XYZ file of C-alpha atoms in Angstrom:
518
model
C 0.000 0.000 0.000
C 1.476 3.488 -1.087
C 2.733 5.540 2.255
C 0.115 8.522 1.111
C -2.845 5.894 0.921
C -1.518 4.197 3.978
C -1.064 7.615 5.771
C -4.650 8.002 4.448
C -5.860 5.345 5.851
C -4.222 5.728 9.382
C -5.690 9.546 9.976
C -9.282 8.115 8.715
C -8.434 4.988 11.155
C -7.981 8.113 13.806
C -11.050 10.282 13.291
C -13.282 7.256 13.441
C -11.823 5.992 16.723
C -11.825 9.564 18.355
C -15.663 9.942 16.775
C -16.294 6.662 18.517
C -14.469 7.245 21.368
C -16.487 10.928 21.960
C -20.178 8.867 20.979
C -19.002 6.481 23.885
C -18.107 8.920 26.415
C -21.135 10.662 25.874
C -23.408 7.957 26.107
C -21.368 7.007 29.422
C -21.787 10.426 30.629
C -25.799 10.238 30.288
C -24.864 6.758 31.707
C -23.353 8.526 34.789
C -25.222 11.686 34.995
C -29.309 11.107 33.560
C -31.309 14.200 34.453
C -34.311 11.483 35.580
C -33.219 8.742 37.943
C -34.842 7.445 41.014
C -32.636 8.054 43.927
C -34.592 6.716 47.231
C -33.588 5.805 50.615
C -35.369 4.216 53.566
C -35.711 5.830 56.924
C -36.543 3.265 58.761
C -38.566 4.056 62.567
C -38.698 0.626 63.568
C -36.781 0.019 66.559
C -34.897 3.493 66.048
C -32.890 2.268 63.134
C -32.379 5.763 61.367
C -35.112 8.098 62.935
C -35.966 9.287 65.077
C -32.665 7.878 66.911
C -33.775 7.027 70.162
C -37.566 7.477 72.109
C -38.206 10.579 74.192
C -36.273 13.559 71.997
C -38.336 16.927 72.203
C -39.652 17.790 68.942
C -37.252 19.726 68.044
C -34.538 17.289 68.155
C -36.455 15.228 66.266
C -37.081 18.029 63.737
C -33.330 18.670 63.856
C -32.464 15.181 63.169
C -34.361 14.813 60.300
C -32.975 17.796 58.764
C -29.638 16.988 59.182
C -30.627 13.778 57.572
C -32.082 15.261 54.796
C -29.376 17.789 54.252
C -27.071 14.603 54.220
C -29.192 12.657 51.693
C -29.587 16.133 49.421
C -25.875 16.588 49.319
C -25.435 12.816 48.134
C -27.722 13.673 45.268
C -30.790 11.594 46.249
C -33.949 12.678 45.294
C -36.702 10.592 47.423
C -37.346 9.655 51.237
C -39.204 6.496 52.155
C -39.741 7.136 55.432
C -41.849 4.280 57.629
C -44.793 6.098 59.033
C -46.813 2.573 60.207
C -44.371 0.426 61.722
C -46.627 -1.419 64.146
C -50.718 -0.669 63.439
C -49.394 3.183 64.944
C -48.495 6.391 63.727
C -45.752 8.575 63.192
C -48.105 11.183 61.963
C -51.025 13.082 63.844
C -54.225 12.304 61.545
C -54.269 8.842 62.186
C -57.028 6.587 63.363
C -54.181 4.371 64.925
C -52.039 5.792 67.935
C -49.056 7.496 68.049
C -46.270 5.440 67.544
C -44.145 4.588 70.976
C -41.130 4.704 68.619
C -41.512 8.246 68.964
C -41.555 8.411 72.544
C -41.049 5.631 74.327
C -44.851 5.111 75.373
C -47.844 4.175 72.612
C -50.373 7.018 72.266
C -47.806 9.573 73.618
C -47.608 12.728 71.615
C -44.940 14.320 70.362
C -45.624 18.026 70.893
C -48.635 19.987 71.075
C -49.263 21.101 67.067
C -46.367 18.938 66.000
C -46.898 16.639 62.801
C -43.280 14.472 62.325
C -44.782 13.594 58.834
C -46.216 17.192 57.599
C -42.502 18.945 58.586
C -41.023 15.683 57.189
C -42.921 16.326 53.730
C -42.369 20.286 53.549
C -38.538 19.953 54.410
C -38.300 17.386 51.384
C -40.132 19.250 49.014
C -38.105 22.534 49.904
C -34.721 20.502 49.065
C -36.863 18.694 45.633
C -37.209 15.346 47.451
C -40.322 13.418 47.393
C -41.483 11.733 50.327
C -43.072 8.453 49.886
C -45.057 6.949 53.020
C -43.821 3.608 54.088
C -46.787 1.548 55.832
C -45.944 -1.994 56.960
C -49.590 -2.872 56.174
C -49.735 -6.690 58.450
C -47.423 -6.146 61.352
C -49.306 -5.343 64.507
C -46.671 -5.311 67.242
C -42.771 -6.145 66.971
C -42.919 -8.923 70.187
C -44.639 -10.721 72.296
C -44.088 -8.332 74.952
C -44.851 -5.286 73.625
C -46.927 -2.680 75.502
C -49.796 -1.748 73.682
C -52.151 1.543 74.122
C -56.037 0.565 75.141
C -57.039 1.518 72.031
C -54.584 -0.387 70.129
C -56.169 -2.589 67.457
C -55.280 -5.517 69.013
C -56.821 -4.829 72.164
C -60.204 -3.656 70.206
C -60.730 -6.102 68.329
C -58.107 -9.303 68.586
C -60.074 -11.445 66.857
C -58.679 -9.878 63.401
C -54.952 -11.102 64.483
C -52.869 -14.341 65.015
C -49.311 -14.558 66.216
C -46.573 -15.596 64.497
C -42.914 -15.635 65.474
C -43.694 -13.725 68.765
C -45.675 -10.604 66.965
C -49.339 -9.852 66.694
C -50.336 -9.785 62.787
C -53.172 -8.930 61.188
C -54.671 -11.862 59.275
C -55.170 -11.032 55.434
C -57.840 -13.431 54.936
C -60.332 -11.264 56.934
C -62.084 -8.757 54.303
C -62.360 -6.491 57.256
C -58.653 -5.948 57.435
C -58.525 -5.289 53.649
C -61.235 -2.471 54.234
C -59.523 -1.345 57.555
C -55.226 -1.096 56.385
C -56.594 0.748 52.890
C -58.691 3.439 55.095
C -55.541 3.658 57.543
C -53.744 4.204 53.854
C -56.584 7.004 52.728
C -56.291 8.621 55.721
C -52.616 9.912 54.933
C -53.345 10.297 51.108
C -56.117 12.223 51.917
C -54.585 14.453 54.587
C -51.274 15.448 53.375
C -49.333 16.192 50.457
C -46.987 12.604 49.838
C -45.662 11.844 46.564
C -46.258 8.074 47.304
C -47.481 4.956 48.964
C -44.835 2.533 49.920
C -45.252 -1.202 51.049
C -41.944 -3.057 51.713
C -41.554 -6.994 52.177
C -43.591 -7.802 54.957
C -46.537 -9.845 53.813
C -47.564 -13.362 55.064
C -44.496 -13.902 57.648
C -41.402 -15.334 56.476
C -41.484 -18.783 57.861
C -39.884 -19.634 61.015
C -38.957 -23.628 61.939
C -41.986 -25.656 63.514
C -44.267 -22.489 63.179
C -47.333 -22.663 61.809
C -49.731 -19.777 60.199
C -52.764 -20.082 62.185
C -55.343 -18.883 59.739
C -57.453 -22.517 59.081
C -60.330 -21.302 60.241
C -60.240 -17.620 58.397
C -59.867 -19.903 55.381
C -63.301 -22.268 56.107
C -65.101 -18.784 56.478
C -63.736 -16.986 53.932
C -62.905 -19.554 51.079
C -63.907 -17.164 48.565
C -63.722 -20.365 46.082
C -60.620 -21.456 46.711
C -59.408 -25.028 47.718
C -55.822 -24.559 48.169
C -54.951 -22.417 51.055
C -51.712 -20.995 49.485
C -53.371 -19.599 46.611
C -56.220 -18.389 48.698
C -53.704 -16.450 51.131
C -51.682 -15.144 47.860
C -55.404 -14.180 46.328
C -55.801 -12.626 49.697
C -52.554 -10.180 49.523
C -53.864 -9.240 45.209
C -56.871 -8.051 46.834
C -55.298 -5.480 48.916
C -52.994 -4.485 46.739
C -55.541 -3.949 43.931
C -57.550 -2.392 47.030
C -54.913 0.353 48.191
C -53.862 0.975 44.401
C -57.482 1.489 43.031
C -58.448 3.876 46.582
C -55.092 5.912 46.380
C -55.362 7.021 42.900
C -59.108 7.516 43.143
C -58.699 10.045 45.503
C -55.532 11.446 44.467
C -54.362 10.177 41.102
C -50.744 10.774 41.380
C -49.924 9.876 44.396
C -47.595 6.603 43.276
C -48.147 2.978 44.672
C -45.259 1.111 44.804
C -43.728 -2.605 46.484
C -40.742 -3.359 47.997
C -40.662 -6.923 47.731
C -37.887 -9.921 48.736
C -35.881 -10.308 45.380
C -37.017 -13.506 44.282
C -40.316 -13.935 42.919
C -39.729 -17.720 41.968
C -37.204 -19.789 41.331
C -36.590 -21.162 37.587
C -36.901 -24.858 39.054
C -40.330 -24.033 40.425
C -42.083 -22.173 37.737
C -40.019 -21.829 34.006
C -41.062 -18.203 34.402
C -38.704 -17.374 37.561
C -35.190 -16.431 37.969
C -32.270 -18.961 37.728
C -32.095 -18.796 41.216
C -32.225 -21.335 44.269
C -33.690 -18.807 46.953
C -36.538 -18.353 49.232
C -39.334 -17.589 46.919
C -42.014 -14.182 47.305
C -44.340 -16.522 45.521
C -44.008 -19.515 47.520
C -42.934 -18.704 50.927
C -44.190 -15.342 51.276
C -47.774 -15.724 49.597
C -46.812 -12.871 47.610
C -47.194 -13.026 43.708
C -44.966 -9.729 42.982
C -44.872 -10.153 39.215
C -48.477 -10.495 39.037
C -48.946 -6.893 40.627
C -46.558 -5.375 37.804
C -48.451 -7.340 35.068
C -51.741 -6.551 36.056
C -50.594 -2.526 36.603
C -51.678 -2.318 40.542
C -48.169 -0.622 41.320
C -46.478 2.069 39.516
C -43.440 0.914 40.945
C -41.669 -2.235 41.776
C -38.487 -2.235 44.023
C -37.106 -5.736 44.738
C -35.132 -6.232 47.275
C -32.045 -7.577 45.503
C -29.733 -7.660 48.865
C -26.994 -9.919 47.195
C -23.701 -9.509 45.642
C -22.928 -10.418 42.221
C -20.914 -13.454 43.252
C -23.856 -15.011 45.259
C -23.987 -18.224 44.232
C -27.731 -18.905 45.308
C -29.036 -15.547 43.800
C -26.815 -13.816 41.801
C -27.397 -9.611 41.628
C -27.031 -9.533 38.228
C -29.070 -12.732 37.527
C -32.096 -11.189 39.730
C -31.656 -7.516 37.944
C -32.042 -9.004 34.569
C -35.219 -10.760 35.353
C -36.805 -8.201 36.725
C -35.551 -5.523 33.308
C -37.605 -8.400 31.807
C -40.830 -8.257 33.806
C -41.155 -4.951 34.562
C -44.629 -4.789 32.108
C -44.186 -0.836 31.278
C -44.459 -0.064 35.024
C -41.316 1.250 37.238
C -38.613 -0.833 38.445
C -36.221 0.722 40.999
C -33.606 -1.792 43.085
C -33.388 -2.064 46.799
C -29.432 -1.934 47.103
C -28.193 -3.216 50.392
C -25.687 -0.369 51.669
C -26.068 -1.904 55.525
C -24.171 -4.712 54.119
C -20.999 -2.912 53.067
C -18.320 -3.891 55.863
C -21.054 -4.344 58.906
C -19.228 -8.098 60.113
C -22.974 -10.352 58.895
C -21.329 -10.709 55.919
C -17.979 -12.903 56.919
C -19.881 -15.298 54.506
C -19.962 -13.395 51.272
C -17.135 -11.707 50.623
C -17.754 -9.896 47.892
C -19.227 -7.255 50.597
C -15.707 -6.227 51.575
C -15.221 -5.316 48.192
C -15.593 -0.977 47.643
C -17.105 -1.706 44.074
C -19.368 -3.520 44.780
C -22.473 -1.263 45.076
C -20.670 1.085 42.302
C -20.710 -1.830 40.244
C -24.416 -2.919 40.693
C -25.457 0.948 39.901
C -23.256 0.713 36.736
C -25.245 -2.195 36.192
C -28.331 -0.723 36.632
C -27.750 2.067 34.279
C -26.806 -0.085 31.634
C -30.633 -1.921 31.855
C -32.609 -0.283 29.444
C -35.764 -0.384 31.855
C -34.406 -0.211 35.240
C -34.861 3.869 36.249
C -33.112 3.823 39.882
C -31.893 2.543 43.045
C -33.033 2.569 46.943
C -30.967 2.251 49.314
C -31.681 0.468 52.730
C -30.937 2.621 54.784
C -30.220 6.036 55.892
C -27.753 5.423 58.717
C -25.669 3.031 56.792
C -24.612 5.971 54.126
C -23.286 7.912 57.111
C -21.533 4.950 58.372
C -20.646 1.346 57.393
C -20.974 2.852 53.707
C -19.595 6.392 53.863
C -17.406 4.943 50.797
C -20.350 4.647 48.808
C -22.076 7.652 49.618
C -18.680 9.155 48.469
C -18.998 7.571 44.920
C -22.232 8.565 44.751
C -21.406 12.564 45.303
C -18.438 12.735 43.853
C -19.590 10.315 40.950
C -22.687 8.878 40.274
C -24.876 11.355 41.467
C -22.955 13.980 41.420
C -25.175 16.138 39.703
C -29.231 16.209 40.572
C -31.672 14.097 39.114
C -35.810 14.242 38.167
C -38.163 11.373 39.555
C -38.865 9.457 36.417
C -41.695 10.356 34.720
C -45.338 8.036 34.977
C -47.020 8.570 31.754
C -50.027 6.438 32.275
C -50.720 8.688 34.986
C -49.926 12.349 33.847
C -48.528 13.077 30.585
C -49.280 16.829 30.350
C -46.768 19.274 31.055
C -47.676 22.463 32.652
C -47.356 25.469 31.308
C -44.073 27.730 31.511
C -43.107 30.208 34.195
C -43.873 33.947 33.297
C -42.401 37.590 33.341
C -38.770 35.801 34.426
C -36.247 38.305 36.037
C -32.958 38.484 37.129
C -31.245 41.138 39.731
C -27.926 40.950 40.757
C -27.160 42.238 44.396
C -24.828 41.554 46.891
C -25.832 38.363 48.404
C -26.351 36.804 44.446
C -28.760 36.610 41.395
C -31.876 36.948 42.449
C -34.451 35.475 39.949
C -38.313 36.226 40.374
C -40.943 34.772 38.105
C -44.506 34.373 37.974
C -46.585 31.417 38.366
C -48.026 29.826 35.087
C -51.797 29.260 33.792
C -52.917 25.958 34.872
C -52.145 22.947 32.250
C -55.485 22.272 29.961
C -55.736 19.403 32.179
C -56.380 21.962 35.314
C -53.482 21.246 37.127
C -51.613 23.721 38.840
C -47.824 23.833 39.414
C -46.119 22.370 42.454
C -42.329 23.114 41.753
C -39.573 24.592 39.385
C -36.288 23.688 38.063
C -33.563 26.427 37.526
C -30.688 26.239 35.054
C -27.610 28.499 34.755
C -25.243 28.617 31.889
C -22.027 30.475 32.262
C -20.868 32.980 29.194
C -20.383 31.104 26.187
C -21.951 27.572 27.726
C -24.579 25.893 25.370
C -28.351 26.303 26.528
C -29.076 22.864 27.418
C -31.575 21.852 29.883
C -31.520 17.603 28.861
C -27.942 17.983 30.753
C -28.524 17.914 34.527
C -25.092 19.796 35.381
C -27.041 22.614 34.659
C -29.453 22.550 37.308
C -28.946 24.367 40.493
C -32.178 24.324 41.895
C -34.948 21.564 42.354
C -37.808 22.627 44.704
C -41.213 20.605 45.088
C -43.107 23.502 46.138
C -44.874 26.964 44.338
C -42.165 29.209 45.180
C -41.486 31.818 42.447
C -38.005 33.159 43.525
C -34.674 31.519 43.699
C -31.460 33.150 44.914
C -28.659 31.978 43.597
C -25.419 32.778 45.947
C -23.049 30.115 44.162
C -22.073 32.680 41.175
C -18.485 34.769 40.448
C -18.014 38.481 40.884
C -18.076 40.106 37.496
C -19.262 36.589 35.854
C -22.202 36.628 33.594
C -24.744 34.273 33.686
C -28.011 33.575 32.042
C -30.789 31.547 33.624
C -34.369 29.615 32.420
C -36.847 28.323 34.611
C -38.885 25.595 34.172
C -42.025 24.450 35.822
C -43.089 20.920 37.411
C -46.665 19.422 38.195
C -47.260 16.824 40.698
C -46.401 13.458 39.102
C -43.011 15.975 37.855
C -44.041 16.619 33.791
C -41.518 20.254 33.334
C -42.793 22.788 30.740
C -41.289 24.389 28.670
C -38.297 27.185 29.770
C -38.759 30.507 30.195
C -36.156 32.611 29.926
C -33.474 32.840 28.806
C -32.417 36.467 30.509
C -28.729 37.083 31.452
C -27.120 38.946 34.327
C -23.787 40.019 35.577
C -22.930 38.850 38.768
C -22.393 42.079 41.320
């Protein structure tokens, strides 16, 4: 080959490897930085795991706590709280029909404070830092022991014959249509009296089985039948009726409020039904009496979030194994992973080494990204990013979400986008920009707005709002003024605002309108 042809040849060679080398970094970077990406974690009440820390704070450590929680979480770019409201048939929240929880405490049916409402300050300091709050009910699970002291007008004490005890707790029995009717009014009672972004279940169901333990629920079974001879498909019948129940009440009432399932990671095994995972763990389905693909299939959760607590080396259940499946089933709906950050280093998991490992969580996001239909992670739970995995929550400020993130949007509840912020303005003065807009028209389909994004380009930067590093502002709440402080003497800067509706659609920008810093 002549040098000139070969030289040629080379230089092409060149520009198509550093055109193919720029398309890959750039789908990498939307890899590392998409502008929608659930980004949950659960704050857990039960037994003081993450908040409040310990029974008998004032309110206004609690209040302090969960701040500095929330500030935590906001600077490790997550976007969404599940925070357990019903641990125990009580209430961390004060219009409840159940009493308050003695998690709070120290003593069931204590109050807080006077005028205090942990779950109303919870949801206004998330929406102020553009964090939706999802309300976690554990909707069977009456009491934690055998010994635990319950208020008079506990549940149990009412009305005991709804219950049966498993394991040393006090549960309520699913096959009674009367507890059906009762946890989805419990439910309706928060949807209905304050301003959550969703409905959260995790993996508590029919109890995970315990050695020479039996459920005692024969006789709920002979009453309530409801044409069915086999008692395992009758109890998993009897947790698709609640489901179905909650979802079909919640959005009835308030349509996007989201309904979403935390289940165990395994829904069968591939040796029990040709549909399951090739897997050889407990199964949802079989153990659990709790038929989590069906709910995705059928559409009674927006969102599914398995649990998928193992590594990728576990032989039994393998991470990658389980999040494959579940890209697979996902049926158009949501599917977020539970990611188990109380695992990193915490001495359970002598066992499974892969644990010790830093990459591993960094390696299952990576993972997740590269599924075309997974759309997030959740991360169990808050303490453990502020200890056993402060190496994580590293990676995930410095790296994966280093930049802030949308919720994903839910079409097939909301797909019109409001309209756009008006009369945008920009003042510099000594403390920043300040930018002041005005509210937009509500959306043809009457909604009004509920929160804005801002974007700032330096002189000379490309307007581009699809890149998230240009977002320095998320708030979930109608406030039409933003002060930016983060900006350069001298600098110029020019700014749009966009405007969000409850299930998150953004309009259109307004703006753009430049400024020079003061």
């Amino acid at each position: 080959m002549p040098y000139s042809q070969l030289k040629y040849t080379f230089s092409f060679a060149l520009l198509l490897n550093v055109f193919f080398a720029s398309n890959l970094n750039a789908q990498q970077e939307v890899k590392i930085a998409p502008k929608r990406e659930f980004r949950g974690v659960w704050v857990a009440s039960v037994t003081n795991i993450d908040w409040p820390s310990r029974q008998g704070l004032t309110a206004d450590q609690q209040k302090q706590e969960l701040i500095a929680i929330l500030e935590q979480h906001k600077k490790t770019g997550l976007n969404a709280i599940i925070l357990q409201i019903r641990p125990t048939a009580d209430a961390l929240y004060a219009k409840s029909r159940e009493p308050w929880s003695h998690w709070l405490m120290g003593k069931q049916g204590l109050a807080p404070a006077a005028g205090y409402d942990p779950l109303a300050f919870a949801i206004r300091e998330c929406h102020e830092r553009g964090m939706e709050l999802h309300a976690w009910f554990n909707p069977y699970r009456a009491t934690m022991s055998a010994n635990a002291v319950t208020h008079p007008d506990h549940i149990t004490n009412k009305r005991p014959e709804l219950f049966y005890r498993y394991g040393g707790q006090i549960l309520f029995d699913p096959g009674i249509p009367e507890n059906r009717a009762y946890i989805t009014q419990v439910i309706l009672d928060v949807v209905k009296g304050y301003d959550i972004d969703g409905v959260h279940f995790d993996d508590y169901f029919y109890p995970y089985r315990i050695a020479g333990q039996t459920i005692k629920d024969s006789a709920t079974f002979e009453k309530y039948a409801n044409g069915f001879t086999k008692i395992d498909d009758w109890r998993r019948n009897n947790v698709d009726l609640l489901v179905k129940m909650v979802n079909d009440s919640v959005h009835h009432y308030k349509k996007h409020v989201k309904f979403g399932i935390s289940p165990f990671g395994i829904w069968r095994n591939f040796r029990e039904d040709t549909l399951g995972s090739k897997t050889n763990g407990l199964s949802n389905y079989g153990e659990l009496y709790a038929d989590s693909r069906k709910w995705v299939k059928e559409g009674w959760v927006d969102y599914i979030n398995p649990q998928i607590y193992f590594s990728f080396s576990r032989a039994a259940a393998p991470f990658q194994v389980l999040l494959d499946w579940w890209d697979k089933n996902t049926y158009g709906r949501h599917l977020y992973i539970g990611q188990a950050a109380y695992l990193i280093h915490n001495g359970k998991t002598k066992r499974e080494a892969a644990w010790a490992k830093p990459n591993e969580i960094p390696n299952q996001i990576r993972a997740v990204r590269a599924s075309n239909r997974v759309q997030g992670s959740i991360y169990f739970s808050s303490k453990s990013l502020s200890t056993v995995a402060k190496g994580l929550t590293d990676s995930l400020r410095n790296d994966f979400y280093k930049y802030p993130a949308l919720p994903p949007l839910m079409p097939w509840i909301d797909d019109i986008a409001p309209n756009e912020p008006q009369n945008l303005t920009a003042e510099a003065t000594a403390d920043g920009v300040q930018l002041k807009w005005t509210k937009p028209l509500k959306a043809k389909d009457g909604e009004t707005v509920s929160g804005y994004v801002v974007y700032r380009f330096a002189e000379g930067e490309k307007i581009d709002i699809l890149d998230a590093k240009n977002i320095v502002k998320i708030v979930f709440l109608d406030y039409p003024f933003f002060l930016d402080t983060n900006v350069e003497k001298g600098k110029r800067y020019s700014y749009l605002v966009t405007a969000l509706d409850r299930i998150k659609n953004e309009s259109e920008a307004s703006g753009p309108i430049g400024v020079e810093a003061k």
